[in-house]
Amino acid sequence: MSYLLSYFLSCLLNYFLSFLLNFLSFLLNFLYCFYLDLEYLHHHILYYSHNQNLFRLLFRNLSRKSFS
């Protein structure tokens, strides 16, 4: 009887540990992908705002030259 009980407990422990490791792996993977997405968005937002400022300056200079 104790053999069956120890076998059952070892199986439970094995399943629990495998579930825990899989869950932690999933969580780390998800957080890392989320971080990469944030970096990607941040880069493109900065790039877009920089281009917007350049176009604004260019348009301002062109409009000043056309009126002068």
N, CA, C and O atoms as a CHARMM CRD file, in Angstrom:
* protein
*
  272
    1    1 MET  N      0.82400  -1.20900   0.00000 PROA 1      0.00000
    2    1 MET  CA     0.00000   0.00000   0.00000 PROA 1      0.00000
    3    1 MET  C      0.86500   1.26900   0.00000 PROA 1      0.00000
    4    1 MET  O      0.55400   2.23400  -0.69900 PROA 1      0.00000
    5    2 SER  N      1.90900   1.26300   0.75700 PROA 2      0.00000
    6    2 SER  CA     2.75800   2.44400   0.80700 PROA 2      0.00000
    7    2 SER  C      3.48000   2.65800  -0.52500 PROA 2      0.00000
    8    2 SER  O      3.79500   3.78600  -0.90300 PROA 2      0.00000
    9    3 TYR  N      3.73500   1.55100  -1.22500 PROA 3      0.00000
   10    3 TYR  CA     4.35200   1.67100  -2.54700 PROA 3      0.00000
   11    3 TYR  C      3.42000   2.40900  -3.50500 PROA 3      0.00000
   12    3 TYR  O      3.86500   3.29000  -4.24100 PROA 3      0.00000
   13    4 LEU  N      2.14400   2.06400  -3.50400 PROA 4      0.00000
   14    4 LEU  CA     1.17300   2.75600  -4.36400 PROA 4      0.00000
   15    4 LEU  C      1.02600   4.21900  -3.98100 PROA 4      0.00000
   16    4 LEU  O      0.92100   5.09200  -4.84200 PROA 4      0.00000
   17    5 LEU  N      1.02000   4.46800  -2.70900 PROA 5      0.00000
   18    5 LEU  CA     0.90600   5.85300  -2.25000 PROA 5      0.00000
   19    5 LEU  C      2.13000   6.67500  -2.66500 PROA 5      0.00000
   20    5 LEU  O      1.97400   7.80200  -3.13700 PROA 5      0.00000
   21    6 SER  N      3.31500   6.15000  -2.50400 PROA 6      0.00000
   22    6 SER  CA     4.51700   6.88200  -2.90800 PROA 6      0.00000
   23    6 SER  C      4.55900   7.07100  -4.42600 PROA 6      0.00000
   24    6 SER  O      4.99300   8.11400  -4.91700 PROA 6      0.00000
   25    7 TYR  N      4.10700   6.05600  -5.16200 PROA 7      0.00000
   26    7 TYR  CA     4.05500   6.18200  -6.61500 PROA 7      0.00000
   27    7 TYR  C      3.06800   7.28200  -7.02100 PROA 7      0.00000
   28    7 TYR  O      3.36300   8.10800  -7.88500 PROA 7      0.00000
   29    8 PHE  N      1.91300   7.27900  -6.39400 PROA 8      0.00000
   30    8 PHE  CA     0.89900   8.28700  -6.67500 PROA 8      0.00000
   31    8 PHE  C      1.41000   9.68900  -6.33400 PROA 8      0.00000
   32    8 PHE  O      1.20900  10.63100  -7.10100 PROA 8      0.00000
   33    9 LEU  N      2.05700   9.82000  -5.20900 PROA 9      0.00000
   34    9 LEU  CA     2.59900  11.13600  -4.81400 PROA 9      0.00000
   35    9 LEU  C      3.72200  11.57900  -5.73400 PROA 9      0.00000
   36    9 LEU  O      3.82500  12.76200  -6.05700 PROA 9      0.00000
   37   10 SER  N      4.54700  10.66600  -6.15100 PROA 10     0.00000
   38   10 SER  CA     5.62100  11.04500  -7.08000 PROA 10     0.00000
   39   10 SER  C      5.04800  11.47200  -8.42900 PROA 10     0.00000
   40   10 SER  O      5.56000  12.40100  -9.05200 PROA 10     0.00000
   41   11 CYS  N      3.98900  10.80100  -8.88500 PROA 11     0.00000
   42   11 CYS  CA     3.33700  11.22600 -10.13300 PROA 11     0.00000
   43   11 CYS  C      2.71600  12.60500  -9.98900 PROA 11     0.00000
   44   11 CYS  O      2.82300  13.44000 -10.88800 PROA 11     0.00000
   45   12 LEU  N      2.07400  12.83900  -8.87100 PROA 12     0.00000
   46   12 LEU  CA     1.49600  14.16400  -8.63800 PROA 12     0.00000
   47   12 LEU  C      2.57200  15.24100  -8.60500 PROA 12     0.00000
   48   12 LEU  O      2.41000  16.31400  -9.18700 PROA 12     0.00000
   49   13 LEU  N      3.65200  14.95100  -7.93100 PROA 13     0.00000
   50   13 LEU  CA     4.75300  15.90600  -7.86800 PROA 13     0.00000
   51   13 LEU  C      5.34400  16.15200  -9.25500 PROA 13     0.00000
   52   13 LEU  O      5.66400  17.28700  -9.60900 PROA 13     0.00000
   53   14 ASN  N      5.48300  15.11100 -10.01200 PROA 14     0.00000
   54   14 ASN  CA     6.01600  15.22400 -11.36400 PROA 14     0.00000
   55   14 ASN  C      5.10100  16.09300 -12.22900 PROA 14     0.00000
   56   14 ASN  O      5.57600  16.99400 -12.92100 PROA 14     0.00000
   57   15 TYR  N      3.81100  15.83200 -12.19500 PROA 15     0.00000
   58   15 TYR  CA     2.87300  16.64100 -12.98500 PROA 15     0.00000
   59   15 TYR  C      2.85700  18.09600 -12.52800 PROA 15     0.00000
   60   15 TYR  O      2.80600  19.01900 -13.34100 PROA 15     0.00000
   61   16 PHE  N      2.90100  18.27700 -11.21900 PROA 16     0.00000
   62   16 PHE  CA     2.88300  19.63600 -10.70600 PROA 16     0.00000
   63   16 PHE  C      4.13900  20.39600 -11.12500 PROA 16     0.00000
   64   16 PHE  O      4.05300  21.54700 -11.55200 PROA 16     0.00000
   65   17 LEU  N      5.29300  19.76400 -11.00800 PROA 17     0.00000
   66   17 LEU  CA     6.53700  20.43500 -11.38800 PROA 17     0.00000
   67   17 LEU  C      6.60600  20.69400 -12.89900 PROA 17     0.00000
   68   17 LEU  O      7.08100  21.74600 -13.32700 PROA 17     0.00000
   69   18 SER  N      6.14200  19.75900 -13.68600 PROA 18     0.00000
   70   18 SER  CA     6.15100  19.98800 -15.13800 PROA 18     0.00000
   71   18 SER  C      5.19100  21.11900 -15.51400 PROA 18     0.00000
   72   18 SER  O      5.49700  21.95200 -16.36600 PROA 18     0.00000
   73   19 PHE  N      4.01800  21.13200 -14.85700 PROA 19     0.00000
   74   19 PHE  CA     3.08300  22.23100 -15.11300 PROA 19     0.00000
   75   19 PHE  C      3.69700  23.56800 -14.70600 PROA 19     0.00000
   76   19 PHE  O      3.58200  24.55600 -15.43100 PROA 19     0.00000
   77   20 LEU  N      4.34300  23.59300 -13.55500 PROA 20     0.00000
   78   20 LEU  CA     4.96000  24.83000 -13.07500 PROA 20     0.00000
   79   20 LEU  C      6.05600  25.30900 -14.02100 PROA 20     0.00000
   80   20 LEU  O      6.13100  26.49600 -14.33800 PROA 20     0.00000
   81   21 LEU  N      6.88600  24.40900 -14.46100 PROA 21     0.00000
   82   21 LEU  CA     7.95700  24.80400 -15.38300 PROA 21     0.00000
   83   21 LEU  C      7.40200  25.25700 -16.73300 PROA 21     0.00000
   84   21 LEU  O      7.89700  26.22300 -17.31400 PROA 21     0.00000
   85   22 ASN  N      6.39800  24.57700 -17.22300 PROA 22     0.00000
   86   22 ASN  CA     5.77900  25.00800 -18.48100 PROA 22     0.00000
   87   22 ASN  C      5.12600  26.37300 -18.34800 PROA 22     0.00000
   88   22 ASN  O      5.21200  27.21300 -19.24400 PROA 22     0.00000
   89   23 PHE  N      4.48000  26.57200 -17.22800 PROA 23     0.00000
   90   23 PHE  CA     3.82700  27.86300 -17.00800 PROA 23     0.00000
   91   23 PHE  C      4.86100  28.98700 -16.90400 PROA 23     0.00000
   92   23 PHE  O      4.67300  30.05900 -17.48000 PROA 23     0.00000
   93   24 LEU  N      5.93900  28.74600 -16.18100 PROA 24     0.00000
   94   24 LEU  CA     6.98800  29.77200 -16.07300 PROA 24     0.00000
   95   24 LEU  C      7.65200  30.03400 -17.41800 PROA 24     0.00000
   96   24 LEU  O      7.98200  31.17400 -17.74600 PROA 24     0.00000
   97   25 SER  N      7.84100  28.99000 -18.17700 PROA 25     0.00000
   98   25 SER  CA     8.40700  29.17000 -19.51100 PROA 25     0.00000
   99   25 SER  C      7.47500  30.00800 -20.39100 PROA 25     0.00000
  100   25 SER  O      7.92100  30.91600 -21.09300 PROA 25     0.00000
  101   26 PHE  N      6.19300  29.69600 -20.34400 PROA 26     0.00000
  102   26 PHE  CA     5.21500  30.47500 -21.10500 PROA 26     0.00000
  103   26 PHE  C      5.20100  31.92900 -20.65500 PROA 26     0.00000
  104   26 PHE  O      5.15600  32.84000 -21.48200 PROA 26     0.00000
  105   27 LEU  N      5.23800  32.14000 -19.36100 PROA 27     0.00000
  106   27 LEU  CA     5.20100  33.50700 -18.83200 PROA 27     0.00000
  107   27 LEU  C      6.42500  34.30300 -19.26000 PROA 27     0.00000
  108   27 LEU  O      6.30400  35.44900 -19.69300 PROA 27     0.00000
  109   28 LEU  N      7.59100  33.70300 -19.14100 PROA 28     0.00000
  110   28 LEU  CA     8.80600  34.40400 -19.56500 PROA 28     0.00000
  111   28 LEU  C      8.79700  34.69000 -21.06400 PROA 28     0.00000
  112   28 LEU  O      9.20200  35.76700 -21.50200 PROA 28     0.00000
  113   29 ASN  N      8.34200  33.73500 -21.83000 PROA 29     0.00000
  114   29 ASN  CA     8.25300  33.92600 -23.27500 PROA 29     0.00000
  115   29 ASN  C      7.27900  35.05500 -23.61900 PROA 29     0.00000
  116   29 ASN  O      7.56400  35.89800 -24.47000 PROA 29     0.00000
  117   30 PHE  N      6.14300  35.05700 -22.95400 PROA 30     0.00000
  118   30 PHE  CA     5.13500  36.09400 -23.19100 PROA 30     0.00000
  119   30 PHE  C      5.67600  37.47200 -22.81500 PROA 30     0.00000
  120   30 PHE  O      5.50300  38.43400 -23.56300 PROA 30     0.00000
  121   31 LEU  N      6.32500  37.56500 -21.66300 PROA 31     0.00000
  122   31 LEU  CA     6.85800  38.86300 -21.23400 PROA 31     0.00000
  123   31 LEU  C      7.97300  39.34500 -22.15000 PROA 31     0.00000
  124   31 LEU  O      8.07900  40.53800 -22.43600 PROA 31     0.00000
  125   32 TYR  N      8.79500  38.42200 -22.60500 PROA 32     0.00000
  126   32 TYR  CA     9.86700  38.81700 -23.51100 PROA 32     0.00000
  127   32 TYR  C      9.29700  39.30200 -24.84400 PROA 32     0.00000
  128   32 TYR  O      9.77500  40.29500 -25.39300 PROA 32     0.00000
  129   33 CYS  N      8.28100  38.61500 -25.36900 PROA 33     0.00000
  130   33 CYS  CA     7.65200  39.05900 -26.62200 PROA 33     0.00000
  131   33 CYS  C      6.96200  40.40300 -26.43100 PROA 33     0.00000
  132   33 CYS  O      6.99800  41.25800 -27.31500 PROA 33     0.00000
  133   34 PHE  N      6.33800  40.58300 -25.27700 PROA 34     0.00000
  134   34 PHE  CA     5.69200  41.85300 -24.98000 PROA 34     0.00000
  135   34 PHE  C      6.72400  42.97600 -24.92600 PROA 34     0.00000
  136   34 PHE  O      6.48400  44.07200 -25.43300 PROA 34     0.00000
  137   35 TYR  N      7.87200  42.69900 -24.31000 PROA 35     0.00000
  138   35 TYR  CA     8.95400  43.68700 -24.24900 PROA 35     0.00000
  139   35 TYR  C      9.46700  44.02000 -25.65200 PROA 35     0.00000
  140   35 TYR  O      9.71800  45.18400 -25.96600 PROA 35     0.00000
  141   36 LEU  N      9.62000  42.99500 -26.49200 PROA 36     0.00000
  142   36 LEU  CA    10.08100  43.25100 -27.85700 PROA 36     0.00000
  143   36 LEU  C      9.05800  44.06500 -28.63800 PROA 36     0.00000
  144   36 LEU  O      9.42700  44.94000 -29.42100 PROA 36     0.00000
  145   37 ASP  N      7.77800  43.78200 -28.43000 PROA 37     0.00000
  146   37 ASP  CA     6.74200  44.57900 -29.09700 PROA 37     0.00000
  147   37 ASP  C      6.78500  46.02900 -28.63900 PROA 37     0.00000
  148   37 ASP  O      6.62500  46.94800 -29.44300 PROA 37     0.00000
  149   38 LEU  N      7.00000  46.22700 -27.35900 PROA 38     0.00000
  150   38 LEU  CA     7.08900  47.60500 -26.85800 PROA 38     0.00000
  151   38 LEU  C      8.29000  48.33100 -27.43500 PROA 38     0.00000
  152   38 LEU  O      8.20200  49.50300 -27.80000 PROA 38     0.00000
  153   39 GLU  N      9.41200  47.63200 -27.51400 PROA 39     0.00000
  154   39 GLU  CA    10.59800  48.25000 -28.11400 PROA 39     0.00000
  155   39 GLU  C     10.34100  48.60400 -29.58200 PROA 39     0.00000
  156   39 GLU  O     10.72500  49.67500 -30.05100 PROA 39     0.00000
  157   40 TYR  N      9.69600  47.69700 -30.28400 PROA 40     0.00000
  158   40 TYR  CA     9.39000  47.92100 -31.69600 PROA 40     0.00000
  159   40 TYR  C      8.45300  49.12700 -31.86100 PROA 40     0.00000
  160   40 TYR  O      8.68800  49.98700 -32.71000 PROA 40     0.00000
  161   41 LEU  N      7.39800  49.18300 -31.05000 PROA 41     0.00000
  162   41 LEU  CA     6.46600  50.31200 -31.12100 PROA 41     0.00000
  163   41 LEU  C      7.14200  51.61700 -30.74000 PROA 41     0.00000
  164   41 LEU  O      6.92400  52.65100 -31.37100 PROA 41     0.00000
  165   42 HSD  N      7.95600  51.55800 -29.71100 PROA 42     0.00000
  166   42 HSD  CA     8.63400  52.76900 -29.26600 PROA 42     0.00000
  167   42 HSD  C      9.55500  53.28900 -30.36500 PROA 42     0.00000
  168   42 HSD  O      9.61100  54.49200 -30.61900 PROA 42     0.00000
  169   43 HSD  N     10.26700  52.39100 -31.00600 PROA 43     0.00000
  170   43 HSD  CA    11.16100  52.79200 -32.09100 PROA 43     0.00000
  171   43 HSD  C     10.37100  53.43100 -33.22900 PROA 43     0.00000
  172   43 HSD  O     10.77000  54.46600 -33.76200 PROA 43     0.00000
  173   44 HSD  N      9.24300  52.80900 -33.60100 PROA 44     0.00000
  174   44 HSD  CA     8.48300  53.34800 -34.72400 PROA 44     0.00000
  175   44 HSD  C      7.74400  54.62800 -34.37300 PROA 44     0.00000
  176   44 HSD  O      7.54300  55.48700 -35.23200 PROA 44     0.00000
  177   45 ILE  N      7.34300  54.75800 -33.13000 PROA 45     0.00000
  178   45 ILE  CA     6.70000  56.01700 -32.72200 PROA 45     0.00000
  179   45 ILE  C      7.71600  57.15100 -32.77000 PROA 45     0.00000
  180   45 ILE  O      7.42000  58.24800 -33.24300 PROA 45     0.00000
  181   46 LEU  N      8.92200  56.86900 -32.27000 PROA 46     0.00000
  182   46 LEU  CA     9.96200  57.91300 -32.33600 PROA 46     0.00000
  183   46 LEU  C     10.31500  58.25600 -33.77600 PROA 46     0.00000
  184   46 LEU  O     10.49100  59.42400 -34.12400 PROA 46     0.00000
  185   47 TYR  N     10.41500  57.22700 -34.60400 PROA 47     0.00000
  186   47 TYR  CA    10.74400  57.45300 -36.01300 PROA 47     0.00000
  187   47 TYR  C      9.64200  58.25800 -36.70500 PROA 47     0.00000
  188   47 TYR  O      9.92700  59.16900 -37.48400 PROA 47     0.00000
  189   48 TYR  N      8.38800  57.91800 -36.41600 PROA 48     0.00000
  190   48 TYR  CA     7.26500  58.62600 -37.02100 PROA 48     0.00000
  191   48 TYR  C      7.21700  60.08300 -36.56100 PROA 48     0.00000
  192   48 TYR  O      7.00000  60.98100 -37.37600 PROA 48     0.00000
  193   49 SER  N      7.41400  60.32300 -35.28000 PROA 49     0.00000
  194   49 SER  CA     7.36600  61.70700 -34.79100 PROA 49     0.00000
  195   49 SER  C      8.54400  62.51500 -35.33500 PROA 49     0.00000
  196   49 SER  O      8.41800  63.70600 -35.62000 PROA 49     0.00000
  197   50 HSD  N      9.68000  61.85400 -35.47400 PROA 50     0.00000
  198   50 HSD  CA    10.83600  62.54600 -36.05300 PROA 50     0.00000
  199   50 HSD  C     10.54300  62.93600 -37.50900 PROA 50     0.00000
  200   50 HSD  O     10.85200  64.05300 -37.92300 PROA 50     0.00000
  201   51 ASN  N      9.96100  62.03900 -38.26700 PROA 51     0.00000
  202   51 ASN  CA     9.59700  62.35600 -39.65600 PROA 51     0.00000
  203   51 ASN  C      8.54400  63.44400 -39.72500 PROA 51     0.00000
  204   51 ASN  O      8.59000  64.31000 -40.59900 PROA 51     0.00000
  205   52 GLN  N      7.60900  63.39800 -38.81700 PROA 52     0.00000
  206   52 GLN  CA     6.58900  64.45000 -38.80100 PROA 52     0.00000
  207   52 GLN  C      7.22000  65.81600 -38.56500 PROA 52     0.00000
  208   52 GLN  O      6.86100  66.79600 -39.21800 PROA 52     0.00000
  209   53 ASN  N      8.15500  65.87300 -37.63400 PROA 53     0.00000
  210   53 ASN  CA     8.82500  67.15000 -37.36300 PROA 53     0.00000
  211   53 ASN  C      9.63400  67.61000 -38.56800 PROA 53     0.00000
  212   53 ASN  O      9.67200  68.80100 -38.87500 PROA 53     0.00000
  213   54 LEU  N     10.27500  66.67700 -39.24400 PROA 54     0.00000
  214   54 LEU  CA    11.03800  67.05100 -40.43900 PROA 54     0.00000
  215   54 LEU  C     10.11800  67.60000 -41.53200 PROA 54     0.00000
  216   54 LEU  O     10.43000  68.60600 -42.16800 PROA 54     0.00000
  217   55 PHE  N      8.98700  66.93200 -41.74300 PROA 55     0.00000
  218   55 PHE  CA     8.04800  67.42500 -42.75600 PROA 55     0.00000
  219   55 PHE  C      7.47900  68.78200 -42.37500 PROA 55     0.00000
  220   55 PHE  O      7.26200  69.63900 -43.23100 PROA 55     0.00000
  221   56 ARG  N      7.24000  68.96900 -41.08800 PROA 56     0.00000
  222   56 ARG  CA     6.72900  70.25400 -40.63400 PROA 56     0.00000
  223   56 ARG  C      7.73800  71.37400 -40.90600 PROA 56     0.00000
  224   56 ARG  O      7.38400  72.44400 -41.40100 PROA 56     0.00000
  225   57 LEU  N      8.99700  71.09900 -40.57100 PROA 57     0.00000
  226   57 LEU  CA    10.04200  72.09700 -40.81600 PROA 57     0.00000
  227   57 LEU  C     10.21900  72.37100 -42.30900 PROA 57     0.00000
  228   57 LEU  O     10.38400  73.51500 -42.73300 PROA 57     0.00000
  229   58 LEU  N     10.18100  71.30000 -43.08900 PROA 58     0.00000
  230   58 LEU  CA    10.32500  71.46300 -44.52700 PROA 58     0.00000
  231   58 LEU  C      9.17000  72.28100 -45.09900 PROA 58     0.00000
  232   58 LEU  O      9.37700  73.18200 -45.91200 PROA 58     0.00000
  233   59 PHE  N      7.97000  71.96200 -44.67200 PROA 59     0.00000
  234   59 PHE  CA     6.81300  72.69400 -45.16300 PROA 59     0.00000
  235   59 PHE  C      6.86500  74.15600 -44.72900 PROA 59     0.00000
  236   59 PHE  O      6.51200  75.05000 -45.49800 PROA 59     0.00000
  237   60 ARG  N      7.30200  74.39400 -43.50200 PROA 60     0.00000
  238   60 ARG  CA     7.40700  75.76700 -43.00100 PROA 60     0.00000
  239   60 ARG  C      8.42400  76.56200 -43.83000 PROA 60     0.00000
  240   60 ARG  O      8.18000  77.71200 -44.19500 PROA 60     0.00000
  241   61 ASN  N      9.55100  75.93800 -44.11500 PROA 61     0.00000
  242   61 ASN  CA    10.57500  76.62200 -44.91300 PROA 61     0.00000
  243   61 ASN  C     10.09400  76.86700 -46.34100 PROA 61     0.00000
  244   61 ASN  O     10.35200  77.92600 -46.91400 PROA 61     0.00000
  245   62 LEU  N      9.40600  75.90200 -46.90500 PROA 62     0.00000
  246   62 LEU  CA     8.89200  76.08400 -48.26900 PROA 62     0.00000
  247   62 LEU  C      7.82300  77.16400 -48.32700 PROA 62     0.00000
  248   62 LEU  O      7.77500  77.94700 -49.27600 PROA 62     0.00000
  249   63 SER  N      6.97500  77.20500 -47.32300 PROA 63     0.00000
  250   63 SER  CA     5.93000  78.22500 -47.33200 PROA 63     0.00000
  251   63 SER  C      6.52700  79.62200 -47.12900 PROA 63     0.00000
  252   63 SER  O      6.03300  80.59100 -47.70500 PROA 63     0.00000
  253   64 ARG  N      7.57900  79.73300 -46.32100 PROA 64     0.00000
  254   64 ARG  CA     8.22600  81.03900 -46.14200 PROA 64     0.00000
  255   64 ARG  C      8.88200  81.49200 -47.44200 PROA 64     0.00000
  256   64 ARG  O      8.81300  82.66800 -47.79800 PROA 64     0.00000
  257   65 LYS  N      9.51700  80.56200 -48.15200 PROA 65     0.00000
  258   65 LYS  CA    10.18900  80.93100 -49.40000 PROA 65     0.00000
  259   65 LYS  C      9.18900  81.31800 -50.48200 PROA 65     0.00000
  260   65 LYS  O      9.46000  82.19400 -51.30400 PROA 65     0.00000
  261   66 SER  N      8.04200  80.66600 -50.47700 PROA 66     0.00000
  262   66 SER  CA     7.07200  80.97500 -51.52900 PROA 66     0.00000
  263   66 SER  C      6.40300  82.32800 -51.30800 PROA 66     0.00000
  264   66 SER  O      5.97500  82.97400 -52.26500 PROA 66     0.00000
  265   67 PHE  N      6.30900  82.76400 -50.03300 PROA 67     0.00000
  266   67 PHE  CA     5.68300  84.05500 -49.76900 PROA 67     0.00000
  267   67 PHE  C      6.66600  85.20800 -49.80100 PROA 67     0.00000
  268   67 PHE  O      6.24700  86.36300 -49.87900 PROA 67     0.00000
  269   68 SER  N      7.93900  84.93600 -49.74300 PROA 68     0.00000
  270   68 SER  CA     8.89700  86.04000 -49.70200 PROA 68     0.00000
  271   68 SER  C      9.35100  86.46100 -51.08800 PROA 68     0.00000
  272   68 SER  O     10.15900  87.38000 -51.22100 PROA 68     0.00000
